[in-house]
XYZ file of C-alpha atoms in Angstrom:
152
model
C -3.834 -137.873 77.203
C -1.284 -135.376 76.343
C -2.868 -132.905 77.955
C -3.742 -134.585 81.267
C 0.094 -135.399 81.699
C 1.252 -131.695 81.300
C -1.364 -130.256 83.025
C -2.790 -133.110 85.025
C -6.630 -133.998 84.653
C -8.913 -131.151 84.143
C -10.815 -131.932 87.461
C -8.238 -131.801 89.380
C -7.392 -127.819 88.210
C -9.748 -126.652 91.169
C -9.053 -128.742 93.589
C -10.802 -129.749 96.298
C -12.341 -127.174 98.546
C -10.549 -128.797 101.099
C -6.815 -129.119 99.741
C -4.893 -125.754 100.928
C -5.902 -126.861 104.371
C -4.738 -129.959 103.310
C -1.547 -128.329 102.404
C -0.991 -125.971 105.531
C -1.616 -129.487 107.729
C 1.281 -130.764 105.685
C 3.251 -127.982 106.452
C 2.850 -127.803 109.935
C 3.187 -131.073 110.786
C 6.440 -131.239 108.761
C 7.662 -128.263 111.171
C 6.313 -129.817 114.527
C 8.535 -132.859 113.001
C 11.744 -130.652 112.958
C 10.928 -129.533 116.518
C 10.582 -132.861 118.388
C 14.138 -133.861 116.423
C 15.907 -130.780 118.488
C 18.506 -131.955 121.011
C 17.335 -132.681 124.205
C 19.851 -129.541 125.666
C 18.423 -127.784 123.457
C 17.843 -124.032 125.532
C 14.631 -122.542 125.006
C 13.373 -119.709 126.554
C 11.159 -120.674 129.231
C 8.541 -119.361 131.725
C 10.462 -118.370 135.216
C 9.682 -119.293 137.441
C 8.893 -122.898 137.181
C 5.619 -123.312 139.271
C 3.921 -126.504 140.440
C 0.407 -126.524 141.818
C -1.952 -128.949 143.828
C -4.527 -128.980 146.150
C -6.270 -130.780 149.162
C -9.751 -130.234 150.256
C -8.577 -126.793 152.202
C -6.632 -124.955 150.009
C -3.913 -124.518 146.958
C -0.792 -124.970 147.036
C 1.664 -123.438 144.679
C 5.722 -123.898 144.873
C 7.923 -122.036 142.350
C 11.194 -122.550 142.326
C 13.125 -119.608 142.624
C 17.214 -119.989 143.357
C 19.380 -117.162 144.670
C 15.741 -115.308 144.534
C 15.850 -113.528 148.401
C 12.064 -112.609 149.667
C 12.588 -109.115 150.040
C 12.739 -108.949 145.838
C 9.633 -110.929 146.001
C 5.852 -109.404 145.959
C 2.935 -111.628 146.082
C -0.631 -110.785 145.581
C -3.970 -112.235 145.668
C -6.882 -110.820 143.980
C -9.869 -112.794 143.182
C -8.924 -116.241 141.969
C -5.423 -115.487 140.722
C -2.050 -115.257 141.864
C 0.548 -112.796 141.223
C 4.142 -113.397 141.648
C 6.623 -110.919 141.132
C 10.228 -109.620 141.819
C 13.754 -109.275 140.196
C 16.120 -111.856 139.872
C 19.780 -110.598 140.569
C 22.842 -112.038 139.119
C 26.491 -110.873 140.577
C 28.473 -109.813 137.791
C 31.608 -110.376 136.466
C 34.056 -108.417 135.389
C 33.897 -106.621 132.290
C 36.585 -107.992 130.274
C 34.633 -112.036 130.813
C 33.858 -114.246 128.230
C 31.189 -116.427 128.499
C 31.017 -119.885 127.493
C 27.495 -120.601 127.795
C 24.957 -118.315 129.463
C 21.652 -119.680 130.700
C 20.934 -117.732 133.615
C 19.554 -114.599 133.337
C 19.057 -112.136 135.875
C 16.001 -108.586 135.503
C 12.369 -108.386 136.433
C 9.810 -111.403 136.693
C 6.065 -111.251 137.027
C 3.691 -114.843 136.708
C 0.092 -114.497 136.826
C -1.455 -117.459 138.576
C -5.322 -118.595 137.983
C -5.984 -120.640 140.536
C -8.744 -123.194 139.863
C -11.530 -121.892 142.518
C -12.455 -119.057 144.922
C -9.519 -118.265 147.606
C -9.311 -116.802 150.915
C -7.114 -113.666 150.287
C -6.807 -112.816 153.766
C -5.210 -116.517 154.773
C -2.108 -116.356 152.500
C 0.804 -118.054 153.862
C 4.014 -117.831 151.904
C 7.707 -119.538 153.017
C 10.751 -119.250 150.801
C 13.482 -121.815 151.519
C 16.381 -123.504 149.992
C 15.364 -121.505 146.694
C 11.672 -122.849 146.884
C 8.646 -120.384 147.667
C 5.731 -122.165 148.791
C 2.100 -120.413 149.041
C -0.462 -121.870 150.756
C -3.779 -120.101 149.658
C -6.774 -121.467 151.573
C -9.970 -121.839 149.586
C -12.619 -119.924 150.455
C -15.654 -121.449 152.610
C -18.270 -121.673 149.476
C -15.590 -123.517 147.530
C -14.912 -126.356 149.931
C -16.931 -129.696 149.316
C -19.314 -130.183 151.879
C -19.699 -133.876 153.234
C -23.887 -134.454 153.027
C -25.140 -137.187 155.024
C -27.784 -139.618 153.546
C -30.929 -140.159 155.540
């Protein structure tokens, strides 16, 4: 008995196969805990630009917003099923001597890579940037659209 209470029972010394997974679970699970407690302003860095994307049965459509973005920093491509979206984001500066309070804009280069869930029609790209949105319209190519089959 004495020895089971120093050095607990003398089956347990190996462990199960099993228990340093056991114990990395533990650990991760105790730092996904700390994460979700974070304050809701909490800054992180993100991915910019924010992108949504949806479709109808003629093409994709992808928005990302993009403020004080102007098209000619912009460069969009098309290659196979993906999307590239590139440019530079500029920021006026301030003077030299400024202080900042808080600083969650950030201005340099940008480049998103796009997969896009199906074949594409490179050659009918549209693209409109306005009020700090870009909107693409890629059309899907012919042998991607569904086909209505009639039922004899």
């Amino acid at each position: 008995m004495i020895y089971k209470a120093l050095f607990g029972s003398p089956t347990r010394r190996f462990g199960s196969p099993f228990s340093e997974l056991d114990n990395m679970r533990r650990q991760m699970d105790r730092l996904m805990e700390a994460y979700r407690k974070q304050p809701a302003g909490h800054a992180s860095a993100g991915v910019f630009p924010s992108i949504n994307i949806n479709e109808d049965k003629d093409a994709y459509y992808v928005s990302a917003e993009l403020p004080g973005v102007k098209s000619a920093d912009l460069d969009l491509s098309v290659t196979d099923n993906q999307l590239t979206l590139a440019g530079e984001r500029k920021i006026t500066e301030q003077a030299t001597d400024v202080r900042y309070h808080r600083r969650e804009r950030e201005a340099g280069h940008f480049s998103r890579a796009i997969a896009l869930p199906g074949d594409v029609n490179a050659e009918g790209v549209k693209a409109k940037l306005a009020d700090g949105v870009l909107t693409v319209t890629v059309p899907k190519a012919e042998k991607a659209k569904p086909r209505q089959i009639n039922i004899q």
